[in-house]
Short mmCIF file of C-alpha atoms in Angstrom, two decimals:
data_model
loop_
_atom_site.label_atom_id
_atom_site.label_comp_id
_atom_site.label_asym_id
_atom_site.label_seq_id
_atom_site.Cartn_x
_atom_site.Cartn_y
_atom_site.Cartn_z
CA MET E 1 -16.98 7.24 -18.90
CA LYS E 2 -20.44 5.74 -19.23
CA THR E 3 -19.35 2.34 -18.02
CA LYS E 4 -17.50 3.87 -15.12
CA TYR E 5 -20.57 5.71 -13.90
CA LYS E 6 -22.46 2.44 -13.81
CA ILE E 7 -19.60 1.01 -11.81
CA LEU E 8 -19.71 3.97 -9.44
CA THR E 9 -23.42 3.50 -8.87
CA PHE E 10 -22.78 -0.13 -8.00
CA SER E 11 -19.77 0.79 -5.88
CA PHE E 12 -21.86 2.82 -3.47
CA ILE E 13 -24.38 -0.01 -3.10
CA PHE E 14 -21.48 -2.39 -2.51
CA ALA E 15 -19.93 -0.15 0.13
CA LEU E 16 -23.27 0.41 1.82
CA ALA E 17 -24.01 -3.30 1.87
CA LEU E 18 -20.67 -3.93 3.54
CA GLY E 19 -21.46 -1.30 6.12
CA LEU E 20 -24.93 -2.62 6.74
CA SER E 21 -23.52 -6.05 7.46
CA SER E 22 -22.34 -4.76 10.82
CA CYS E 23 -25.52 -2.92 11.85
CA SER E 24 -28.37 -4.05 14.06
CA GLU E 25 -30.39 -7.21 13.45
CA ASP E 26 -33.64 -5.20 13.38
CA PHE E 27 -32.38 -2.95 10.60
CA LEU E 28 -31.23 -5.92 8.58
CA GLN E 29 -34.63 -7.54 8.95
CA THR E 30 -36.56 -4.49 7.80
CA VAL E 31 -34.25 -3.13 5.08
CA PRO E 32 -32.53 -5.79 2.95
CA THR E 33 -29.05 -4.74 1.89
CA ASP E 34 -29.75 -5.50 -1.76
CA SER E 35 -32.71 -3.12 -1.95
CA VAL E 36 -31.77 -0.06 0.10
CA SER E 37 -33.29 3.11 -1.32
CA THR E 38 -31.16 6.20 -1.83
CA GLU E 39 -33.37 8.16 0.58
CA ILE E 40 -32.76 5.64 3.36
CA ALA E 41 -29.08 5.13 2.57
CA LEU E 42 -28.25 8.84 2.59
CA GLY E 43 -31.08 10.14 4.72
CA SER E 44 -29.30 10.40 8.07
CA THR E 45 -25.86 10.76 9.58
CA ASP E 46 -26.17 7.30 11.11
CA ASN E 47 -26.82 5.71 7.74
CA MET E 48 -24.02 7.69 6.14
CA MET E 49 -21.71 6.25 8.79
CA LEU E 50 -22.86 2.78 7.74
CA ALA E 51 -21.76 3.62 4.21
CA ILE E 52 -18.42 4.89 5.57
CA ASN E 53 -18.03 1.57 7.38
CA GLY E 54 -18.62 -0.14 4.06
CA MET E 55 -15.82 1.94 2.52
CA HIS E 56 -13.50 0.78 5.29
CA ARG E 57 -14.46 -2.78 4.46
CA THR E 58 -13.61 -2.34 0.78
CA LEU E 59 -9.95 -1.96 1.78
CA TYR E 60 -9.86 -5.70 2.43
CA ALA E 61 -13.04 -7.17 0.91
CA GLN E 62 -13.26 -9.09 -2.36
CA ASN E 63 -15.59 -7.83 -5.04
CA PRO E 64 -16.60 -10.39 -7.68
CA GLU E 65 -18.07 -7.73 -9.98
CA ILE E 66 -14.66 -6.72 -11.35
CA VAL E 67 -11.85 -9.10 -10.39
CA ARG E 68 -13.02 -11.89 -8.15
CA TYR E 69 -9.69 -12.69 -6.58
CA TYR E 70 -8.50 -9.19 -5.74
CA ALA E 71 -9.33 -7.85 -2.29
CA GLY E 72 -9.03 -4.08 -2.14
CA GLN E 73 -5.89 -2.47 -0.81
CA GLN E 74 -4.66 -5.90 0.23
CA TYR E 75 -3.82 -6.51 -3.42
CA VAL E 76 -2.52 -3.03 -4.25
CA ILE E 77 0.06 -2.88 -1.44
CA PRO E 78 2.14 -5.81 -2.76
CA LEU E 79 1.57 -4.61 -6.33
CA ALA E 80 3.47 -1.44 -5.33
CA GLU E 81 6.34 -3.53 -3.94
CA PHE E 82 6.98 -6.59 -6.06
CA ALA E 83 7.94 -4.83 -9.30
CA ALA E 84 10.17 -2.32 -7.50
CA GLY E 85 13.05 -4.60 -6.57
CA ASP E 86 13.46 -4.55 -2.77
CA ALA E 87 11.03 -7.38 -1.89
CA LEU E 88 11.88 -10.24 -4.25
CA HIS E 89 10.28 -13.52 -5.29
CA SER E 90 12.34 -16.70 -5.09
CA SER E 91 10.35 -18.70 -7.65
CA THR E 92 7.40 -18.59 -10.01
CA GLY E 93 5.28 -19.98 -7.19
CA ASN E 94 1.67 -20.40 -8.23
CA GLY E 95 1.78 -17.42 -10.57
CA TRP E 96 0.55 -14.53 -8.42
CA PHE E 97 2.30 -11.27 -9.43
CA ARG E 98 4.61 -13.06 -11.88
CA SER E 99 3.51 -10.79 -14.73
CA ALA E 100 4.08 -7.74 -12.52
CA LEU E 101 7.62 -8.87 -11.73
CA GLN E 102 8.27 -9.22 -15.44
CA TRP E 103 6.80 -5.79 -16.21
CA ASN E 104 4.17 -7.08 -18.61
CA SER E 105 0.97 -6.68 -16.57
CA PHE E 106 0.72 -2.94 -15.89
CA THR E 107 1.98 -2.31 -19.44
CA ASP E 108 -1.01 -4.25 -20.83
CA ALA E 109 -4.29 -2.35 -21.01
CA THR E 110 -6.31 -5.56 -20.78
CA ASN E 111 -4.58 -6.90 -17.68
CA ASN E 112 -6.34 -7.05 -14.32
CA ASP E 113 -3.37 -5.30 -12.69
CA VAL E 114 -4.44 -2.06 -14.40
CA THR E 115 -8.18 -2.71 -14.55
CA TYR E 116 -8.49 -3.37 -10.85
CA PRO E 117 -6.71 -0.31 -9.35
CA TRP E 118 -8.59 1.96 -11.77
CA TRP E 119 -11.93 0.46 -10.78
CA TYR E 120 -11.10 0.12 -7.10
CA TYR E 121 -10.05 3.72 -6.48
CA TYR E 122 -12.94 5.13 -8.53
CA ASN E 123 -15.14 2.81 -6.46
CA ILE E 124 -13.91 4.65 -3.36
CA ILE E 125 -14.39 8.02 -5.05
CA GLY E 126 -17.93 7.18 -6.14
CA SER E 127 -18.95 6.19 -2.63
CA ALA E 128 -17.32 9.31 -1.15
CA ASN E 129 -19.07 11.54 -3.70
CA ASN E 130 -22.49 10.15 -2.86
CA ILE E 131 -21.95 10.95 0.79
CA ILE E 132 -20.42 14.40 0.23
CA ASN E 133 -23.10 15.52 -2.19
CA ALA E 134 -26.00 14.24 -0.09
CA ALA E 135 -24.70 15.86 3.10
CA ALA E 136 -25.97 19.27 1.99
CA ASP E 137 -29.47 18.12 2.95
CA LEU E 138 -28.52 17.26 6.56
CA GLN E 139 -28.20 19.41 9.64
CA PRO E 140 -24.58 20.14 10.65
CA SER E 141 -23.30 18.19 13.65
CA ASP E 142 -20.10 16.83 15.12
CA GLU E 143 -21.11 13.38 13.86
CA LEU E 144 -21.68 14.69 10.33
CA ASN E 145 -18.29 16.42 10.49
CA ASN E 146 -16.74 13.03 11.22
CA VAL E 147 -18.50 11.47 8.23
CA LEU E 148 -17.52 14.28 5.90
CA GLY E 149 -13.93 14.37 7.15
CA GLN E 150 -13.61 10.70 6.30
CA ALA E 151 -15.36 11.02 2.93
CA TYR E 152 -13.17 13.91 1.77
CA THR E 153 -10.05 12.09 2.98
CA TYR E 154 -11.01 8.95 1.09
CA ARG E 155 -11.68 10.93 -2.08
CA ALA E 156 -8.29 12.63 -1.85
CA TRP E 157 -6.48 9.36 -1.07
CA ALA E 158 -8.07 7.57 -4.01
CA HIS E 159 -7.31 10.35 -6.52
CA PHE E 160 -3.74 10.43 -5.16
CA ASN E 161 -3.23 6.74 -5.79
CA LEU E 162 -4.75 6.96 -9.26
CA VAL E 163 -2.60 9.85 -10.40
CA ARG E 164 0.54 8.18 -9.11
CA PHE E 165 -0.16 4.91 -10.87
CA PHE E 166 -1.59 6.22 -14.16
CA ALA E 167 0.30 9.47 -14.85
CA LYS E 168 3.84 10.76 -15.09
CA ALA E 169 5.34 11.45 -11.68
CA TYR E 170 4.92 15.06 -10.56
CA MET E 171 8.59 15.86 -10.00
CA ILE E 172 9.87 14.49 -13.30
CA GLY E 173 7.17 15.79 -15.65
CA ASN E 174 5.31 18.96 -16.51
CA PRO E 175 2.31 18.82 -14.14
CA SER E 176 0.47 21.71 -15.76
CA THR E 177 0.27 19.87 -19.09
CA ASP E 178 0.86 16.15 -18.38
CA PRO E 179 -2.36 14.10 -18.59
CA GLY E 180 -3.45 12.93 -15.16
CA VAL E 181 -6.71 11.12 -14.42
CA PRO E 182 -10.33 12.33 -14.53
CA ILE E 183 -11.39 14.20 -11.40
CA MET E 184 -14.69 12.66 -10.35
CA LEU E 185 -16.94 14.82 -8.19
CA ALA E 186 -20.47 14.45 -9.60
CA THR E 187 -23.09 11.87 -8.73
CA GLU E 188 -25.89 13.02 -11.02
CA PRO E 189 -26.61 12.89 -14.77
CA PRO E 190 -25.52 13.51 -17.45
CA TYR E 191 -23.34 10.43 -17.29
CA GLU E 192 -20.80 11.39 -19.92
CA GLY E 193 -17.25 10.20 -20.32
CA LEU E 194 -14.71 12.64 -18.92
CA SER E 195 -11.32 13.45 -20.34
CA ARG E 196 -8.17 13.37 -18.26
CA ASN E 197 -7.44 16.38 -16.08
CA THR E 198 -3.86 17.54 -15.92
CA VAL E 199 -1.62 16.19 -13.19
CA GLN E 200 -1.59 19.66 -11.60
CA GLU E 201 -5.39 19.87 -11.58
CA VAL E 202 -5.63 16.48 -9.90
CA TYR E 203 -3.17 17.46 -7.19
CA ASP E 204 -4.95 20.78 -6.67
CA GLN E 205 -8.18 18.86 -6.05
CA ILE E 206 -6.42 16.42 -3.72
CA GLU E 207 -5.00 19.26 -1.66
CA LEU E 208 -8.38 21.02 -1.54
CA ASP E 209 -10.11 17.84 -0.38
CA LEU E 210 -7.53 17.25 2.35
CA THR E 211 -7.78 20.83 3.58
CA THR E 212 -11.57 20.44 3.68
CA ALA E 213 -11.29 17.11 5.48
CA ILE E 214 -8.99 18.53 8.15
CA THR E 215 -11.40 21.42 8.71
CA TYR E 216 -14.28 19.00 9.26
CA PHE E 217 -12.21 16.78 11.55
CA GLU E 218 -11.37 19.77 13.77
CA GLY E 219 -15.03 19.86 14.80
CA ALA E 220 -15.77 16.15 14.66
CA THR E 221 -16.46 13.35 17.08
CA SER E 222 -13.60 10.94 17.73
CA ARG E 223 -13.17 7.89 15.53
CA ASN E 224 -14.27 4.50 16.82
CA ASP E 225 -10.99 2.71 16.10
CA LEU E 226 -7.94 2.77 13.82
CA SER E 227 -9.94 1.34 10.92
CA HIS E 228 -11.62 4.75 10.67
CA LEU E 229 -9.94 7.90 9.39
CA ASN E 230 -9.27 10.95 11.54
CA ILE E 231 -7.38 14.24 11.41
CA ASP E 232 -4.04 12.47 11.90
CA VAL E 233 -4.61 10.22 8.89
CA ALA E 234 -5.68 13.20 6.77
CA ARG E 235 -2.52 15.04 7.80
CA GLY E 236 -0.45 11.93 7.07
CA ILE E 237 -1.89 11.65 3.57
CA ALA E 238 -1.27 15.37 3.07
CA ALA E 239 2.37 14.82 4.10
CA ARG E 240 2.66 12.10 1.44
CA VAL E 241 1.10 14.38 -1.16
CA TYR E 242 3.36 17.34 -0.41
CA LEU E 243 6.44 15.11 -0.40
CA THR E 244 5.39 13.87 -3.84
CA THR E 245 4.94 17.40 -5.23
CA GLY E 246 8.08 18.85 -3.65
CA ASP E 247 6.30 21.20 -1.23
CA TRP E 248 8.88 20.50 1.46
CA ALA E 249 7.62 22.99 4.04
CA ASN E 250 4.10 21.54 4.08
CA ALA E 251 5.39 17.97 3.93
CA ALA E 252 7.48 18.50 7.07
CA SER E 253 4.74 20.37 8.90
CA TYR E 254 1.96 17.89 8.20
CA ALA E 255 4.15 14.88 8.95
CA ASN E 256 5.16 16.35 12.31
CA ALA E 257 1.57 17.08 13.28
CA ALA E 258 0.35 13.67 12.10
CA ARG E 259 2.76 11.60 14.24
CA GLU E 260 2.40 13.55 17.47
CA ASP E 261 0.17 11.06 19.32
CA TYR E 262 1.80 7.83 18.10
CA PRO E 263 4.95 6.59 19.86
CA LEU E 264 7.48 4.52 17.98
CA MET E 265 7.07 0.82 18.63
CA SER E 266 9.58 -1.09 20.74
CA GLU E 267 11.93 -3.77 19.41
CA SER E 268 9.66 -6.56 20.61
CA GLU E 269 6.66 -4.89 18.96
CA TYR E 270 8.64 -4.43 15.73
CA LYS E 271 9.46 -8.12 15.71
CA SER E 272 5.93 -9.28 16.53
CA GLY E 273 4.79 -9.66 12.92
CA PHE E 274 3.21 -6.35 11.83
CA ASN E 275 -0.14 -8.06 12.17
CA SER E 276 -2.12 -6.21 14.86
CA ILE E 277 -3.92 -2.91 14.90
CA SER E 278 -3.12 -2.71 18.62
CA ASN E 279 0.45 -1.66 17.81
CA PRO E 280 0.87 1.85 19.31
CA GLU E 281 2.70 3.18 16.26
CA TRP E 282 -0.09 2.38 13.81
CA MET E 283 -2.06 5.44 12.71
CA TRP E 284 -4.43 3.68 10.30
CA GLY E 285 -5.06 0.02 9.67
CA SER E 286 -7.76 -2.45 8.74
CA LYS E 287 -9.04 -4.46 11.67
CA MET E 288 -9.86 -7.87 10.28
CA ILE E 289 -13.15 -9.50 11.15
CA GLN E 290 -12.47 -13.19 11.65
CA ASP E 291 -15.43 -14.46 9.63
CA GLN E 292 -14.92 -11.97 6.78
CA THR E 293 -11.38 -12.80 5.73
CA ALA E 294 -10.16 -12.75 2.14
CA TYR E 295 -8.32 -16.04 2.81
CA TYR E 296 -6.01 -16.73 -0.14
CA TRP E 297 -6.37 -13.21 -1.56
CA SER E 298 -5.11 -11.35 1.47
CA TYR E 299 -2.03 -9.18 1.95
CA PHE E 300 -0.45 -11.81 4.21
CA TYR E 301 -1.06 -14.54 1.65
CA TYR E 302 1.02 -12.59 -0.85
CA THR E 303 3.72 -11.36 1.53
CA SER E 304 3.92 -13.29 4.81
CA ASN E 305 6.75 -15.66 5.72
CA ASN E 306 4.43 -18.28 7.21
CA PHE E 307 0.87 -17.89 5.89
CA ASN E 308 -0.23 -21.42 5.03
CA GLY E 309 -0.99 -20.90 1.36
CA SER E 310 0.59 -22.17 -1.83
CA GLN E 311 1.97 -18.74 -2.76
CA ASN E 312 3.98 -18.60 0.48
CA ARG E 313 4.90 -22.26 0.61
CA SER E 314 6.25 -22.35 -2.92
CA ASN E 315 7.60 -18.81 -3.21
CA PRO E 316 9.16 -17.30 -0.06
CA LYS E 317 9.90 -13.58 -0.37
CA PHE E 318 13.35 -12.21 0.41
CA MET E 319 15.12 -8.88 0.65
CA ASN E 320 17.32 -7.53 -2.12
CA HIS E 321 20.84 -8.61 -1.10
CA ASN E 322 22.30 -5.22 -1.99
CA LEU E 323 19.86 -3.52 0.35
CA TYR E 324 20.49 -5.93 3.20
CA ASN E 325 24.25 -5.45 2.91
CA GLN E 326 23.83 -1.74 3.65
CA MET E 327 22.14 -2.38 7.00
CA SER E 328 24.14 -1.84 10.18
CA GLU E 329 24.98 -4.97 12.14
CA THR E 330 23.55 -3.30 15.25
CA ASP E 331 20.22 -2.54 13.57
CA TYR E 332 17.58 -4.91 14.92
CA ARG E 333 15.58 -4.60 11.71
CA ARG E 334 18.36 -6.73 10.22
CA ASP E 335 17.19 -9.59 12.46
CA LEU E 336 14.02 -9.85 10.37
CA ILE E 337 16.06 -10.76 7.28
CA LEU E 338 17.56 -14.25 7.52
CA ALA E 339 20.68 -13.97 5.37
CA ASP E 340 21.96 -17.40 6.43
CA CYS E 341 18.68 -19.24 6.05
CA PRO E 342 19.12 -22.52 4.13
CA SER E 343 17.60 -22.83 0.70
CA THR E 344 15.19 -25.73 0.49
CA PHE E 345 15.34 -25.34 -3.30
CA ASP E 346 19.00 -26.12 -3.89
CA ASP E 347 21.16 -26.35 -0.74
CA TRP E 348 20.70 -30.11 -0.74
CA ASP E 349 19.35 -32.15 -3.61
CA ALA E 350 19.06 -35.94 -3.73
CA GLY E 351 21.89 -36.36 -1.24
CA GLU E 352 24.38 -34.39 -3.32
CA ASN E 353 26.02 -31.32 -1.82
CA ALA E 354 24.58 -28.58 -4.02
CA GLY E 355 24.90 -25.77 -1.52
CA ARG E 356 26.55 -24.60 1.67
CA TYR E 357 26.41 -27.76 3.77
CA ALA E 358 28.99 -30.51 4.15
CA SER E 359 26.43 -33.24 4.65
CA GLU E 360 22.75 -33.91 4.42
CA GLU E 361 22.64 -34.18 8.22
CA GLU E 362 24.10 -30.69 8.59
CA TYR E 363 21.58 -29.37 6.08
CA ASP E 364 18.69 -31.05 7.91
CA GLU E 365 19.82 -29.52 11.20
CA ALA E 366 19.91 -26.05 9.64
CA VAL E 367 16.44 -26.48 8.16
CA ALA E 368 15.06 -27.61 11.51
CA GLU E 369 16.65 -24.61 13.24
CA TYR E 370 15.20 -22.13 10.79
CA ARG E 371 11.77 -23.76 10.80
CA VAL E 372 11.51 -22.55 14.40
CA ILE E 373 12.71 -19.04 13.54
CA VAL E 374 10.45 -18.65 10.50
CA ASP E 375 7.59 -20.42 12.33
CA ASN E 376 6.48 -22.19 9.19
CA SER E 377 5.63 -25.77 8.24
CA SER E 378 7.60 -28.54 6.59
CA ASN E 379 5.65 -27.76 3.42
CA HIS E 380 7.08 -24.24 3.22
CA ASN E 381 10.19 -23.53 1.19
CA MET E 382 12.87 -21.24 2.61
CA VAL E 383 15.65 -19.18 1.03
CA PRO E 384 18.60 -17.03 2.14
CA TYR E 385 17.66 -13.42 2.98
CA GLN E 386 14.08 -14.52 3.59
CA HIS E 387 12.13 -11.97 5.59
CA ILE E 388 10.15 -12.71 8.75
CA LYS E 389 8.66 -9.22 9.06
CA LEU E 390 5.05 -10.10 8.22
CA SER E 391 4.09 -13.13 10.28
CA GLN E 392 0.94 -14.99 11.12
CA ALA E 393 0.39 -14.48 14.84
CA ASP E 394 -0.71 -18.11 15.31
CA GLY E 395 1.92 -19.86 13.20
CA PRO E 396 1.41 -21.38 9.73
CA THR E 397 -2.34 -20.78 9.43
CA ILE E 398 -4.69 -18.80 7.22
CA SER E 399 -6.11 -16.65 10.04
CA PRO E 400 -6.86 -13.08 8.93
CA MET E 401 -4.29 -10.57 10.19
CA ASP E 402 -4.80 -6.82 10.52
CA VAL E 403 -3.44 -4.74 7.62
CA LEU E 404 -1.28 -1.65 8.09
CA HIS E 405 -1.96 1.51 6.04
CA MET E 406 -0.01 4.20 7.92
CA ARG E 407 2.32 4.43 10.90
CA ALA E 408 4.39 7.05 12.70
CA ALA E 409 7.82 5.96 11.41
CA GLU E 410 6.81 6.96 7.88
CA MET E 411 5.98 10.43 9.18
CA TYR E 412 9.43 10.75 10.80
CA LEU E 413 11.00 9.86 7.46
CA ILE E 414 8.83 12.30 5.51
CA GLU E 415 9.63 15.08 7.96
CA ALA E 416 13.37 14.35 7.92
CA GLU E 417 13.52 14.20 4.11
CA ALA E 418 11.48 17.36 3.65
CA LEU E 419 13.68 19.24 6.15
CA ALA E 420 16.86 18.01 4.44
CA ARG E 421 15.59 19.07 1.02
CA GLN E 422 14.95 22.56 2.42
CA GLY E 423 18.53 22.75 3.65
CA SER E 424 17.53 22.44 7.33
CA ASN E 425 20.27 19.87 7.89
CA THR E 426 20.47 19.99 11.68
CA ALA E 427 16.71 19.64 12.13
CA ALA E 428 16.64 16.78 9.61
CA GLN E 429 19.52 15.03 11.37
CA ASP E 430 17.68 15.32 14.69
CA VAL E 431 14.43 13.81 13.35
CA LEU E 432 16.32 11.02 11.60
CA PHE E 433 18.24 10.26 14.79
CA ASP E 434 15.02 10.06 16.81
CA LEU E 435 13.80 7.29 14.51
CA VAL E 436 16.93 5.34 13.62
CA SER E 437 18.41 5.32 17.12
CA ALA E 438 15.20 3.58 18.23
CA ARG E 439 15.98 0.80 15.73
CA ASP E 440 19.78 0.73 15.90
CA ALA E 441 21.56 1.04 19.24
CA GLY E 442 24.82 1.75 17.45
CA TYR E 443 23.51 4.57 15.28
CA GLU E 444 25.22 7.91 15.69
CA LYS E 445 23.60 11.15 14.63
CA SER E 446 24.28 11.81 10.97
CA THR E 447 26.81 14.44 9.95
CA ASN E 448 25.71 14.30 6.34
CA THR E 449 24.28 17.40 4.70
CA GLY E 450 22.61 18.21 1.40
CA GLN E 451 22.07 15.37 -1.03
CA ALA E 452 24.16 12.96 1.05
CA LEU E 453 21.71 13.45 3.93
CA VAL E 454 18.72 13.00 1.62
CA ASP E 455 20.26 9.78 0.31
CA GLU E 456 20.77 8.49 3.85
CA ILE E 457 17.13 9.20 4.70
CA LEU E 458 15.93 7.49 1.53
CA LEU E 459 17.99 4.41 2.42
CA GLN E 460 16.44 4.36 5.87
CA ARG E 461 12.99 4.50 4.20
CA ARG E 462 13.85 1.31 2.35
CA PHE E 463 14.91 -0.43 5.58
CA GLU E 464 12.00 0.80 7.66
CA LEU E 465 9.10 0.54 5.18
CA PHE E 466 10.11 -2.70 3.47
CA LEU E 467 7.03 -4.50 2.07
CA GLU E 468 4.60 -1.80 3.21
CA GLY E 469 3.66 -0.49 -0.24
CA HIS E 470 5.91 2.57 -0.67
CA ARG E 471 8.85 1.49 -2.80
CA TRP E 472 7.25 1.88 -6.26
CA PHE E 473 6.15 5.43 -5.49
CA ASP E 474 9.52 6.37 -4.00
CA MET E 475 11.26 5.23 -7.16
CA LEU E 476 8.86 7.32 -9.23
CA ARG E 477 9.28 10.53 -7.30
CA ASN E 478 13.05 10.15 -7.03
CA ASP E 479 13.48 9.09 -10.66
CA GLU E 480 15.35 5.88 -9.82
CA GLU E 481 16.27 3.19 -12.29
CA LEU E 482 15.53 -0.45 -11.53
CA ASP E 483 18.67 -2.61 -11.48
CA LEU E 484 18.55 -6.04 -9.84
CA GLU E 485 22.16 -6.98 -10.56
CA GLY E 486 23.57 -8.55 -7.38
CA SER E 487 20.15 -8.51 -5.70
CA GLY E 488 19.67 -12.28 -5.65
CA ALA E 489 16.82 -12.03 -8.15
CA ASN E 490 16.73 -14.63 -10.91
CA PRO E 491 16.96 -12.81 -14.27
CA ASP E 492 15.12 -15.71 -15.94
CA LEU E 493 12.19 -15.13 -13.58
CA TYR E 494 12.24 -11.32 -13.69
CA LEU E 495 12.89 -10.83 -17.43
CA ASP E 496 12.14 -7.16 -18.26
CA GLY E 497 11.74 -6.47 -14.55
CA PHE E 498 15.44 -7.11 -13.98
CA HIS E 499 16.43 -3.71 -15.35
CA GLN E 500 14.46 -0.63 -16.37
CA ASP E 501 15.64 2.90 -17.10
CA LYS E 502 14.52 5.60 -14.71
CA PRO E 503 10.96 6.96 -15.06
CA SER E 504 11.96 10.27 -16.68
CA LEU E 505 13.33 8.25 -19.62
CA ASN E 506 10.87 5.39 -19.59
CA ASN E 507 7.09 5.52 -20.06
CA MET E 508 6.70 1.93 -18.88
CA TRP E 509 6.53 3.21 -15.29
CA MET E 510 3.06 4.62 -16.07
CA PHE E 511 0.26 2.06 -15.80
CA ARG E 512 -1.75 1.71 -18.99
CA ILE E 513 -5.29 3.10 -18.95
CA PRO E 514 -7.59 0.04 -18.85
CA GLN E 515 -8.97 -1.02 -22.21
CA ARG E 516 -12.45 -1.24 -20.70
CA GLU E 517 -12.27 2.48 -19.95
CA LEU E 518 -11.02 3.31 -23.43
CA ASP E 519 -13.80 1.26 -25.01
CA ALA E 520 -16.50 2.99 -22.97
CA ASN E 521 -15.18 6.54 -23.00
CA PRO E 522 -14.40 8.30 -26.30
CA ASN E 523 -12.81 11.17 -24.38
CA MET E 524 -10.15 9.00 -22.75
CA ASP E 525 -6.58 8.88 -24.06
CA GLN E 526 -4.05 6.10 -23.53
CA ASN E 527 -0.65 6.64 -21.94
CA PRO E 528 2.30 6.63 -24.34
CA SER E 529 4.02 3.30 -24.82
#
């Protein structure tokens, strides 16, 4: 992995430079960010925290060294949604994610959709490794514990994302022998290409890193804000990991502990756009700095109902009709899906009735009504079942909105599912009721047990976490086929993404190892086609 190690060296400089951009004017004047020595960068806890701040920034910052137009986790979140069939595209738009919808980007080793996640998460790992390995030279302190807790959490989180994208899912494979991804821990020569560790070895390292992180956080200073990681985030990531590996007892326990200090949001907060880190349910999010936005490469550009960009204007996103039709009429989450919204594509065309309206005047009235609801401009298209979950707070603008990475509702759902899979039906029903009754005034506590209860919880995950970056991974771990029949998706747009066999029968669910890695590393093997 000779090329990768060069990338990792750069990645730390990049992360540090991002962190330094928020430090004092005096420091910037005396130590230029493009010539920071290793001794200065890693020589104190304060400077290590600057590097941690830079890692936080990489979650939403563009990096022209690899793929200019991709901006960290802001690109990966929709990548984990748009090929999974719940959040659907209405048109080709301006081309963003079209190849992912059609299942021919992550199956192509030369495509940026595989190159970027591979580089991005190893970028995070490289920066974390530099901090972890240099910390041995510093005196222990509560502040250093905070830094190390965050670094170990980031390293675990990045390896977790890599092994889920680039290897066979844990529950449907043979983890002890299936090829995973290289575990990267070193920061010193020799810079030799590594072979792939097994899936089990990768998860063992992830669990070890999270256990270490939680230990450090127990003696750490408090985080500055929700952009930073803390013990709750580490526990939340651990809950995700244990849910993925089928360790139900740990999944339930960590999820319960993680959500303890985060109340569920109210109905008005739920309907406010999912755009502010001030939401009391958020456990981890990226606080956007107004003058450091990714503009047309942001999460909201790809997903929002009213961001003022060509992707949104030409290609409004809507919910799978089959999913919507399973939502209770008393569930207020249903209000964020506009089933009766007029289609500006084909409900009225050149004065001819091509849709649901008796006259052009009636159509115009409906469009005007829904413009107010969607809060978009006359240049935006609209479609039935369009979502209004992810909204610009100031109307159809390009203002940077905060980005969600973890919230308490997910922890309720992990806990409920893990309890149900252990056979603790009553406890699972209680946790599920606590969440769903807060969203649906008509919801009655479930009487389902066994697999029927698990299926109910999984359906509630789809309602609750729509467009938040979980659906791809849920389909992997539950071995679900992709079938868009009756979803409202256009088969001519989706092509191979309209139907795919379940992951246990279909290697296309595994991202291809990037060709750049294969070219640079003789020890790297490609995933099976």
